[in-house]
GROMACS .gro file of C-alpha atoms in nm:
model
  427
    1UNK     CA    1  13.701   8.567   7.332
    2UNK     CA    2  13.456   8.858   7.369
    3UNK     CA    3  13.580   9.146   7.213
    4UNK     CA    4  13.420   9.505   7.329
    5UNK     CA    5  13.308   9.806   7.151
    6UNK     CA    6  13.348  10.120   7.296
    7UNK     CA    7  13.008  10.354   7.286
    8UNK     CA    8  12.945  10.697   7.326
    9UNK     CA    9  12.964  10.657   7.682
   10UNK     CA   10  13.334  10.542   7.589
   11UNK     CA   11  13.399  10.824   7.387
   12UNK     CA   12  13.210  11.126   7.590
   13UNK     CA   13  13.497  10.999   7.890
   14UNK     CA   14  13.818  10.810   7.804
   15UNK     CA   15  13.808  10.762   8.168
   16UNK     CA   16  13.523  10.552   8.228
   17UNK     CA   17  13.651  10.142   8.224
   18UNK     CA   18  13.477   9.976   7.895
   19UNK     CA   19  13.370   9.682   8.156
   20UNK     CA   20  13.117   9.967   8.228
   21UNK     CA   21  12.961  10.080   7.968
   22UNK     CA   22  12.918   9.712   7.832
   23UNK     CA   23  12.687   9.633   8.154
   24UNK     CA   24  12.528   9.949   8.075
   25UNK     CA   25  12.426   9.862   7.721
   26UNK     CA   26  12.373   9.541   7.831
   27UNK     CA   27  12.124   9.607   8.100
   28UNK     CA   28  11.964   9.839   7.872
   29UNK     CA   29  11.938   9.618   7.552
   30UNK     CA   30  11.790   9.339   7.796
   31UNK     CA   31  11.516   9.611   7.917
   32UNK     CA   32  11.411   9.668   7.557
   33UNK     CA   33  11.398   9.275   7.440
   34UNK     CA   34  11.199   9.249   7.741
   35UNK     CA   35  10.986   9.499   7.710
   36UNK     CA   36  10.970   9.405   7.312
   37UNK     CA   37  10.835   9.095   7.392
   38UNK     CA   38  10.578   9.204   7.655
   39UNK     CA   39  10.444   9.433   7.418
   40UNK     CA   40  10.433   9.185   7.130
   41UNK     CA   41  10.242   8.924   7.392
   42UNK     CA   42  10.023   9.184   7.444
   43UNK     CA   43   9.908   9.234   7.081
   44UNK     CA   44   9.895   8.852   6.963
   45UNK     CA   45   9.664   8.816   7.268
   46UNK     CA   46   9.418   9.104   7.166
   47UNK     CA   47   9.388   8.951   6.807
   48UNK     CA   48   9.370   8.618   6.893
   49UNK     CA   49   9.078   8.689   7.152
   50UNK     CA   50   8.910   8.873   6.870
   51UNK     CA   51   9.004   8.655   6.544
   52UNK     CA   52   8.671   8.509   6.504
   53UNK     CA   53   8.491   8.864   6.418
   54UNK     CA   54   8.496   8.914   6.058
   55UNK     CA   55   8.317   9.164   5.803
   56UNK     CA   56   8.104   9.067   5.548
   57UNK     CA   57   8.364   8.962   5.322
   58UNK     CA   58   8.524   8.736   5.580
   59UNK     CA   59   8.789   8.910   5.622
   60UNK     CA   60   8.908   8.961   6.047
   61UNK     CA   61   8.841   9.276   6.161
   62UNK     CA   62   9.173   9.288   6.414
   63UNK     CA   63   9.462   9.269   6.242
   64UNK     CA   64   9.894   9.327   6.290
   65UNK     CA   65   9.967   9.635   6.099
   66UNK     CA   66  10.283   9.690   6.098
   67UNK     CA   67  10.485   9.905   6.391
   68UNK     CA   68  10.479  10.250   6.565
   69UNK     CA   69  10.736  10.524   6.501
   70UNK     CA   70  11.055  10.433   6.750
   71UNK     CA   71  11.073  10.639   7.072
   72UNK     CA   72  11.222  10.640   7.395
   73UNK     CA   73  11.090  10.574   7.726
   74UNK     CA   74  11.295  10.672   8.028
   75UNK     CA   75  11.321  10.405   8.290
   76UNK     CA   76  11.551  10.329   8.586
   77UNK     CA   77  11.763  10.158   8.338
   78UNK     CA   78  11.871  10.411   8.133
   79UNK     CA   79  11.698  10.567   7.770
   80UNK     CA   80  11.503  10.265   7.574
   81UNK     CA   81  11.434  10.278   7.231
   82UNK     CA   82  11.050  10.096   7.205
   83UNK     CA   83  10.924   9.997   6.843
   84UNK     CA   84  10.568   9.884   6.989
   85UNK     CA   85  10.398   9.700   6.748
   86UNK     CA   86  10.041   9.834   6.577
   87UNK     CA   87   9.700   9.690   6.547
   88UNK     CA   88   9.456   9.792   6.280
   89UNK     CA   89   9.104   9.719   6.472
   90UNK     CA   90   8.813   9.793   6.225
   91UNK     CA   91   8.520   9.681   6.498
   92UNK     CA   92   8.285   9.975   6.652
   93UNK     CA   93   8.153  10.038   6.941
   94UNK     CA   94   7.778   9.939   6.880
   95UNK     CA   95   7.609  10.192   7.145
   96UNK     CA   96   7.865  10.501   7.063
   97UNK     CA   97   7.895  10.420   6.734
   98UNK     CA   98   8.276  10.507   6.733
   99UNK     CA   99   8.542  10.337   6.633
  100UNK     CA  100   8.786  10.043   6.866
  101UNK     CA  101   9.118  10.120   6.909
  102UNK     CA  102   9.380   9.906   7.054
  103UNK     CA  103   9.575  10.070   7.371
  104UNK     CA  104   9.862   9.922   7.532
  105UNK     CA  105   9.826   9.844   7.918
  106UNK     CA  106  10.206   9.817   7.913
  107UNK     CA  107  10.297  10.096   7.745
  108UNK     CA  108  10.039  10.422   7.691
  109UNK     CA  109  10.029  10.650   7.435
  110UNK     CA  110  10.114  10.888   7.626
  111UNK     CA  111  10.366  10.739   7.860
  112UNK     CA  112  10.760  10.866   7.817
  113UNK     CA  113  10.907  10.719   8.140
  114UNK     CA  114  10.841  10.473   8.393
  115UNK     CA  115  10.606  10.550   8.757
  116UNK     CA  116  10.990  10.505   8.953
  117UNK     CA  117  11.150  10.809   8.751
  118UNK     CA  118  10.850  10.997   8.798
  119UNK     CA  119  10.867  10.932   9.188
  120UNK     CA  120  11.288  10.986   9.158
  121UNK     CA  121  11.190  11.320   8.999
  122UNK     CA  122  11.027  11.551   9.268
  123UNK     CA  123  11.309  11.357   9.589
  124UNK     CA  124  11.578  11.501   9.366
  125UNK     CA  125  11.421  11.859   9.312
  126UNK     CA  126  11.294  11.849   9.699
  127UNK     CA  127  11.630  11.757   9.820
  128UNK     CA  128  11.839  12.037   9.680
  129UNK     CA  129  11.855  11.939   9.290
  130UNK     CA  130  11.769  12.281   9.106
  131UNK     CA  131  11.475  12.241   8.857
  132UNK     CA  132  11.701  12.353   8.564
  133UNK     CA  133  11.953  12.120   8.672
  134UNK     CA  134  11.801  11.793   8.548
  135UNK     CA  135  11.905  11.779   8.205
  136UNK     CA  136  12.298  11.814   8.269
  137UNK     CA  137  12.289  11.651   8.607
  138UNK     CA  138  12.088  11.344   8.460
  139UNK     CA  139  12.069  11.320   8.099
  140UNK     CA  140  12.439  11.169   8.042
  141UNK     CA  141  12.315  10.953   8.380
  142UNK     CA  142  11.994  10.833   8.196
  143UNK     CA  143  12.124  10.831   7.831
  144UNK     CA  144  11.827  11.078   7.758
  145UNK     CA  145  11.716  11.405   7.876
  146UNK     CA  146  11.417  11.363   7.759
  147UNK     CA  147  11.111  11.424   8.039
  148UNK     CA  148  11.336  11.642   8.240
  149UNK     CA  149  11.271  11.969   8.177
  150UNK     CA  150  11.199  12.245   8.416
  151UNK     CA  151  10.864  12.247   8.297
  152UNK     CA  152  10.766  11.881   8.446
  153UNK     CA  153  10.877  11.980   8.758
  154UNK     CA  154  10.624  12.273   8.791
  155UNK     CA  155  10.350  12.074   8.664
  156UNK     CA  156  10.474  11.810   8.974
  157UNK     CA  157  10.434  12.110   9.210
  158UNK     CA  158  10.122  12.190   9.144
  159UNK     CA  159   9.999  11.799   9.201
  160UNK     CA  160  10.148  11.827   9.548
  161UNK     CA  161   9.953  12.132   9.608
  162UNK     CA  162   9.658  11.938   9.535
  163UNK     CA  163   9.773  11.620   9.742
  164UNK     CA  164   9.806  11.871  10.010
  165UNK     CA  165   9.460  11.997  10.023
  166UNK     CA  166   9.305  11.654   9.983
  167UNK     CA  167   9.533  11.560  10.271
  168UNK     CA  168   9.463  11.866  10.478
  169UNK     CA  169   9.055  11.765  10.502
  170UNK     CA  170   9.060  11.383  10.510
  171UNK     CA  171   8.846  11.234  10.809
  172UNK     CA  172   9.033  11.156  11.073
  173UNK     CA  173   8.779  10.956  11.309
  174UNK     CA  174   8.932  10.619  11.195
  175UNK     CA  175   9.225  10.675  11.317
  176UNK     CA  176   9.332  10.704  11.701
  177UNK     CA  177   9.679  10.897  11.803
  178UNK     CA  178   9.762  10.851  12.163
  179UNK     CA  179  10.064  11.051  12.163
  180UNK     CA  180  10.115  11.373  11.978
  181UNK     CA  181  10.414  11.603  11.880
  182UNK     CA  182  10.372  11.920  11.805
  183UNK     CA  183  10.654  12.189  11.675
  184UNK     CA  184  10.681  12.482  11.435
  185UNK     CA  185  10.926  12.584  11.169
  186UNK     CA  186  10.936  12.905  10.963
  187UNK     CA  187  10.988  12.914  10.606
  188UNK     CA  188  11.144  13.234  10.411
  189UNK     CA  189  10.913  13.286  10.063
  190UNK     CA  190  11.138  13.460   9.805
  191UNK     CA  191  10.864  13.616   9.681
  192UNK     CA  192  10.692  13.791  10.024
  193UNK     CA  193  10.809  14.016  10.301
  194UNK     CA  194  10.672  13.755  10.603
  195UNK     CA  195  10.796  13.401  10.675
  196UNK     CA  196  10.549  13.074  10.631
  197UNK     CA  197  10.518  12.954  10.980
  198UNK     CA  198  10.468  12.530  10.919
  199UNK     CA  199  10.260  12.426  11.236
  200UNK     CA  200  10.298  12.063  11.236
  201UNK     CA  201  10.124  11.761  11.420
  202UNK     CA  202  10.299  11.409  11.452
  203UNK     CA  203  10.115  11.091  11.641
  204UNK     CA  204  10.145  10.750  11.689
  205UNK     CA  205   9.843  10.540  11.614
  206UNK     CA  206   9.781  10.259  11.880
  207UNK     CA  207   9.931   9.998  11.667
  208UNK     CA  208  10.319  10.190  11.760
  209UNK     CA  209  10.328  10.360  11.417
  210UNK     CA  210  10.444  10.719  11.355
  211UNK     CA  211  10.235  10.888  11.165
  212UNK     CA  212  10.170  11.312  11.026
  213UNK     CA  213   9.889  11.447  11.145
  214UNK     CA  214   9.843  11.782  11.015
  215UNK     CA  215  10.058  12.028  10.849
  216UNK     CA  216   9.902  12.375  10.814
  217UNK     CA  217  10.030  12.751  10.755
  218UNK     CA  218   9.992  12.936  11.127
  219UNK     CA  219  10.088  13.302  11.226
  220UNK     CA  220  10.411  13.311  11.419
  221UNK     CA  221  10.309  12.959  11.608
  222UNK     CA  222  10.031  13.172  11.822
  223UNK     CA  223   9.789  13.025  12.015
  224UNK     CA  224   9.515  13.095  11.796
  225UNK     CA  225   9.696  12.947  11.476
  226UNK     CA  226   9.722  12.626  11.657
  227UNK     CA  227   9.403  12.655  11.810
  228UNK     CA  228   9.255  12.695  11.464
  229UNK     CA  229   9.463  12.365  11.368
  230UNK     CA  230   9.341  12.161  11.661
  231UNK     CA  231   8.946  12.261  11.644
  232UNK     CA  232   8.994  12.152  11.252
  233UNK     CA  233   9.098  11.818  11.348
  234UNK     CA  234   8.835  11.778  11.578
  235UNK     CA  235   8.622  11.870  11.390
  236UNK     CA  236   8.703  11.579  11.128
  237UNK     CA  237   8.692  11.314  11.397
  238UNK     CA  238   8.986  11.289  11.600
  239UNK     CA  239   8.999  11.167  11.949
  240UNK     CA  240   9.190  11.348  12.225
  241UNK     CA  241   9.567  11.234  12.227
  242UNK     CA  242   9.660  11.074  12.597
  243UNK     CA  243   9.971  11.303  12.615
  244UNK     CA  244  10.113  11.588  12.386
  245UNK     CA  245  10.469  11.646  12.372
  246UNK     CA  246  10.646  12.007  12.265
  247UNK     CA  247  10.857  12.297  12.344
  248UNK     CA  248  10.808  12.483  12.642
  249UNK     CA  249  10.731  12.833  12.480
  250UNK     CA  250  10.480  12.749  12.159
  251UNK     CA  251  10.155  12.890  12.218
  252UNK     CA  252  10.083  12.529  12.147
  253UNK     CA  253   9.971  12.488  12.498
  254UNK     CA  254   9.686  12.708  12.564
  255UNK     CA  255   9.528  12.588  12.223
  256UNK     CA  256   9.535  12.242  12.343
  257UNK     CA  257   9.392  12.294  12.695
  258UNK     CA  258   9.114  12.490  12.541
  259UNK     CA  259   9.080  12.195  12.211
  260UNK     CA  260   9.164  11.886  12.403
  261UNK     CA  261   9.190  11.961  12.821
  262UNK     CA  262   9.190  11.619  12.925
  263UNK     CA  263   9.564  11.576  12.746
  264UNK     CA  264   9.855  11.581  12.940
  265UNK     CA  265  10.176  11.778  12.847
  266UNK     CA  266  10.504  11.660  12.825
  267UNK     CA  267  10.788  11.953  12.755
  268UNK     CA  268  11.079  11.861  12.536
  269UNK     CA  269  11.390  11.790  12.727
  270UNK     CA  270  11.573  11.900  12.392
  271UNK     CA  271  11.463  12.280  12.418
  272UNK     CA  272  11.422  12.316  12.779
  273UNK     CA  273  11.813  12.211  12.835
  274UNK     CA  274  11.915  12.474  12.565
  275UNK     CA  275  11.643  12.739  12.759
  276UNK     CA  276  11.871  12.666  13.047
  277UNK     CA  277  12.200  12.636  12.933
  278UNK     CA  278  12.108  12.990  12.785
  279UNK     CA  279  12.039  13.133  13.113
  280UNK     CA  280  12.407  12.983  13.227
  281UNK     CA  281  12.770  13.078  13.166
  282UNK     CA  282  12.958  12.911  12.906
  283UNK     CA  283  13.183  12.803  13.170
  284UNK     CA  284  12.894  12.629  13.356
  285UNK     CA  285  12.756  12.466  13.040
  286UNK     CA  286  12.945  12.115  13.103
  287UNK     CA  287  12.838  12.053  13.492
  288UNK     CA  288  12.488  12.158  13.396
  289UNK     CA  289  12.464  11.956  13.097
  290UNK     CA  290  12.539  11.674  13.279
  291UNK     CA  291  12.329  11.781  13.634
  292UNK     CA  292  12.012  11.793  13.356
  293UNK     CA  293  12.156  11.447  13.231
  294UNK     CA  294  12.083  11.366  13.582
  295UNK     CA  295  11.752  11.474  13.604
  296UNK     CA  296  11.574  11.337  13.240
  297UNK     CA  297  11.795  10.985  13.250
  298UNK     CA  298  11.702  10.903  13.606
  299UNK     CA  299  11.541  10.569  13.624
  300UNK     CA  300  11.264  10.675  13.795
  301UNK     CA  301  11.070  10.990  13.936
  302UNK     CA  302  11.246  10.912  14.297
  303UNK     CA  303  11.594  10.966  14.161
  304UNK     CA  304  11.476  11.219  13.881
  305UNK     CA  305  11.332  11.461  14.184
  306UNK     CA  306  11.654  11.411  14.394
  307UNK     CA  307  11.851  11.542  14.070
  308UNK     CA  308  11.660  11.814  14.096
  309UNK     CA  309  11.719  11.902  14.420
  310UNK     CA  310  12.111  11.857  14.347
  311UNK     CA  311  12.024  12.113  14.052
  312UNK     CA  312  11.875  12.370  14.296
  313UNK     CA  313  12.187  12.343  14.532
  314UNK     CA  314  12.421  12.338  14.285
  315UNK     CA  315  12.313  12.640  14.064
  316UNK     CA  316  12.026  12.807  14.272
  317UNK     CA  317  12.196  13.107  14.464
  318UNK     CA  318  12.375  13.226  14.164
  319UNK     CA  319  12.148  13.126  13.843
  320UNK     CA  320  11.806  13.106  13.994
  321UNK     CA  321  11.646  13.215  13.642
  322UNK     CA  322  11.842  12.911  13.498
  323UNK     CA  323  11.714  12.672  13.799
  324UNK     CA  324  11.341  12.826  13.741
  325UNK     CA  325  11.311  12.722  13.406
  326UNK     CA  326  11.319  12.377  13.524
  327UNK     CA  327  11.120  12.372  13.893
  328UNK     CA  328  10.826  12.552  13.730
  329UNK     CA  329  10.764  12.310  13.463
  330UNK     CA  330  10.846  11.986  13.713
  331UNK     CA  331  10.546  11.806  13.661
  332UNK     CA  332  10.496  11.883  13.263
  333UNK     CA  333  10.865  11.774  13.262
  334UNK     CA  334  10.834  11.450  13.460
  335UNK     CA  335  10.533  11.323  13.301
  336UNK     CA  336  10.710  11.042  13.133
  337UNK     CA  337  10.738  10.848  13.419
  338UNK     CA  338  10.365  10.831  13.431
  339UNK     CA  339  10.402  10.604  13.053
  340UNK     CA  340  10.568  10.296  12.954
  341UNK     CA  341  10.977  10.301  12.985
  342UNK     CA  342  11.018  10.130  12.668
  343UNK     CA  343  10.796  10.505  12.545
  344UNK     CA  344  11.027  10.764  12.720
  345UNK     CA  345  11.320  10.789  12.475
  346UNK     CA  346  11.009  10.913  12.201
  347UNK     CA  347  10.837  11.135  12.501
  348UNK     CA  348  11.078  11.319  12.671
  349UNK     CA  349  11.185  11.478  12.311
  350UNK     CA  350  11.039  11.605  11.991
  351UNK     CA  351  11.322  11.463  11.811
  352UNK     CA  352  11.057  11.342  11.556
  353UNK     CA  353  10.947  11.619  11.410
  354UNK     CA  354  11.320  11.789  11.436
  355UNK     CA  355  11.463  11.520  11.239
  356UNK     CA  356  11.229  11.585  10.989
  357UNK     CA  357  11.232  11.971  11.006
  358UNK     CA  358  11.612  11.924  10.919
  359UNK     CA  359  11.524  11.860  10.536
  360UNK     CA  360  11.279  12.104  10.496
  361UNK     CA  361  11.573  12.325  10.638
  362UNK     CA  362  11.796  12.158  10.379
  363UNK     CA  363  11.580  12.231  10.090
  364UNK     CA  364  11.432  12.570  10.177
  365UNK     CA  365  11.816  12.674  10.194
  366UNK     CA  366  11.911  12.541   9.845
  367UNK     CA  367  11.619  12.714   9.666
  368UNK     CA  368  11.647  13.047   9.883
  369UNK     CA  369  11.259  13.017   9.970
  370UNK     CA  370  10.955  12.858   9.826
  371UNK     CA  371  10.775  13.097   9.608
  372UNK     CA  372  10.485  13.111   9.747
  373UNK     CA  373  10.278  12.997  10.044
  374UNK     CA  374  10.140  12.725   9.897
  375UNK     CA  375  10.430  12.623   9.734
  376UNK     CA  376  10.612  12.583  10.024
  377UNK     CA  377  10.329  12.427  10.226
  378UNK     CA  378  10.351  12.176   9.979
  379UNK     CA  379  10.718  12.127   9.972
  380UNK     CA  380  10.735  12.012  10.311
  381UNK     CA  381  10.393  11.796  10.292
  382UNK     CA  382  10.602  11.592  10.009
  383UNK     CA  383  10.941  11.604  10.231
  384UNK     CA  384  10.747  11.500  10.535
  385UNK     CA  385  10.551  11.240  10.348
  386UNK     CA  386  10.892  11.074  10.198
  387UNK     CA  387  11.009  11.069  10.523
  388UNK     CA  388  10.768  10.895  10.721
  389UNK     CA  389  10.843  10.576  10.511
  390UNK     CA  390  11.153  10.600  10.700
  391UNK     CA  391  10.985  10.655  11.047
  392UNK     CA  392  10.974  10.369  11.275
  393UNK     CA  393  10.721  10.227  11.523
  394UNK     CA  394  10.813  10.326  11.899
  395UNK     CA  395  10.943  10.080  12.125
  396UNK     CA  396  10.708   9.829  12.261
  397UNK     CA  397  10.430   9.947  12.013
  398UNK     CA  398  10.170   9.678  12.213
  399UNK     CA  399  10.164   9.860  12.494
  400UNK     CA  400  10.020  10.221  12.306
  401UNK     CA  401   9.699  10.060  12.332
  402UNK     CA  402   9.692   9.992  12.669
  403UNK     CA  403   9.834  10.377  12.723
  404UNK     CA  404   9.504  10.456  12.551
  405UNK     CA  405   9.252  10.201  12.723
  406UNK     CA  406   9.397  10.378  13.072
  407UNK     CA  407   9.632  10.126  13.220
  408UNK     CA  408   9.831  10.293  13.540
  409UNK     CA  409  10.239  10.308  13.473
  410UNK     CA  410  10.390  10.360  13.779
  411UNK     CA  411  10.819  10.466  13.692
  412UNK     CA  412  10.753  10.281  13.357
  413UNK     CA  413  10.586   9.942  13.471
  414UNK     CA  414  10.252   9.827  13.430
  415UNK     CA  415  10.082   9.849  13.750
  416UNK     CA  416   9.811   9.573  13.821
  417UNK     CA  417   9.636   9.755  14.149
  418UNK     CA  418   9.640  10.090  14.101
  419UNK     CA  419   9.590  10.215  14.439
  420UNK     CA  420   9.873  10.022  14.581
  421UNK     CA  421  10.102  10.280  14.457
  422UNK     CA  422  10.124  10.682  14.509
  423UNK     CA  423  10.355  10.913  14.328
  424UNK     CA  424  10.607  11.096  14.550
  425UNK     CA  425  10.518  11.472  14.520
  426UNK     CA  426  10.721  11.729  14.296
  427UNK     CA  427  10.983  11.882  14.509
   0.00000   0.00000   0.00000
């Protein structure tokens, strides 16, 4: 019969089943023996490999000696008490003269939790958890509070600030993006009177992967800010990007025709609907949400032109500013069609980046601001950079390199001959 015990946990919250806290203390005791034992491993190796070395009197110079003060290390199991055990190494170093010490691989000096809570740490405080609210939030959680304070969390901030500078001026002429998203996103800091404008730069490498580009601190997404971006990444090696993909009105545009001319620009579908259902009646919005439907869904440029046509008819005479908005970007809206089909659900948006934006939204919001600049530059390099682990490769990721080696698509299909096929003209 296996009679149970009830622990703090138990007595902290009458509540919680004692079924609970026994795996608890269980999963926790069996992390210590573990790590006990690793650690002991650890030191009967290092003597035996150095039992033959003796002093004068024959006595060995690496000996047990006895065991370290008890103290806890924070892991993803919970508080563990460690009593590591202690060598007393009398050797020297014969070219520094100073003495051998014995250092555990397993467990540092200095070491007070495990790499995974250090890497739960700054997700929590970069998705919304307040810096002071560690200890309550996770010390009953984690049976300790110990390595929480506010304090690590600033010391974290100021790594990412360096991770984002290394980042910022790696070399980038290993690596070839074919298509490229670009977007901006502004940023209140608490602590000045103007926003932080994030310019950033998403592409997909030729093997189908997703992948940040740049992330840099512009002036109200002008033309020169992302001109400056571009000419940077140049500069460090990149290759012109086959097509570019963004919103309508950034001053992206004329920075990338001057950087990179030979791309070709795709507009967002995303903002250009809501640029046109802005220049509509509510009242219109459902028959022109679904004429648009019409127009970006088509299965090919044939139908997609015809839409457009219906579009004109439909809402010309009365809206033409609304109908304008799309005939005078046709072609930089169509180009799409020009890639391969299994592509256009990633090119005819810059969902990408928008997803992403979303959480530095989310955080920026709970903390009221970054700041500082570089604070918040930071912030979203780290946000960003958790969330491309989560970013998958675009459909049919074979065929990105044949996008970049110049293959014709013709509606989405791989054309063999070229000059078989012509592409109807925009309306």
């Amino acid at each position: 019969m296996l009679t149970v015990v009830p622990g703090p946990a138990d007595a902290d919250d009458p509540r919680e089943p004692a079924g609970v806290a026994l795996i608890d203390e269980l999963v926790r005791e069996g992390a210590r023996r573990m790590l006990a034992e690793a650690l002991q491993a650890e030191v009967e190796d290092y003597i035996a490999r150095h039992v033959h070395e003796r002093d004068e009197r024959g006595r060995r110079l690496v000996v047990r000696n006895g065991t370290h003060q008890p103290r806890e290390v924070l892991t993803s199991a919970g508080a563990v008490e460690v009593v590591a055990p202690r060598v007393n190494d009398r050797r020297f170093d014969p070219n520094t003269g100073e003495r051998l010490r014995f250092s555990s691989a397993i467990l540092p000096p200095w070491c007070r939790k495990t790499p995974k809570i250090t890497e739960v740490l700054p997700l929590l405080y970069l998705h919304g958890l307040s810096s002071g609210d560690f200890v309550p939030a996770l010390g009953q959680f984690l049976g300790s509070s110990t390595g929480l304070s506010a304090s690590v969390i600033t010391r974290l901030t100021e790594t990412w600030k360096s991770e984002q500078r290394t980042f910022s001026q790696r070399d980038l002429s290993s690596v070839d993006y074919v298509y490229l998203w670009a977007d901006g996103i502004h940023v209140n800091i608490r602590l000045e009177e103007h926003k932080l404008c994030l310019l950033v730069l998403i592409g997909v490498r030729t093997d189908g992967r997703k992948e940040l580009v740049a992330l840099a601190d512009g002036y109200r997404e002008s033309s020169e800010s992302w001109a400056d971006l571009l000419r940077d990444c140049a500069r460090r090696g990149m290759r012109a990007p086959v097509l570019a993909v963004g919103d309508g009105a950034l001053g992206f545009w004329g920075a990338l025709r001057e950087v990179f001319p030979t791309t070709r620009e795709q507009r967002c579908w995303f903002h250009k609907s809501a640029n046109v259902l802005g220049a509509l009646p509510k009242s219109a919005h459902p028959g022109a949400k679904r004429a648009l439907a019409e127009i970006w869904n088509a299965e090919d440029r044939r139908h997609a032109l015809d839409a457009v046509t219906s579009f004109k008819t439909a809402y010309g005479a009365k809206f033409p500013k609304a109908v304008a908005k799309i005939t005078d970007d046709l072609d930089e809206l169509l180009a799409f069609y020009d890639f391969p089909a299994e592509h256009w659900i990633h090119l005819r948006t810059t969902n990408p980046i928008e997803s992403t934006f979303a959480t530095v939204r989310h955080r920026t919001k709970i903390t009221r601001g970054p700041g500082s600049r570089a604070a918040g530059l930071a912030m979203a390099f780290k946000l960003i950079q958790a969330a491309q682990d989560r970013w998958r490769a675009v459909n049919g990721p074979h065929l990105v390199a044949l996008v970049r080696t110049g293959a014709t698509f013709v509606d989405g299909k791989l054309v063999e001959r070229p000059d078989d096929h012509h592409h109807p003209q925009a309306a």
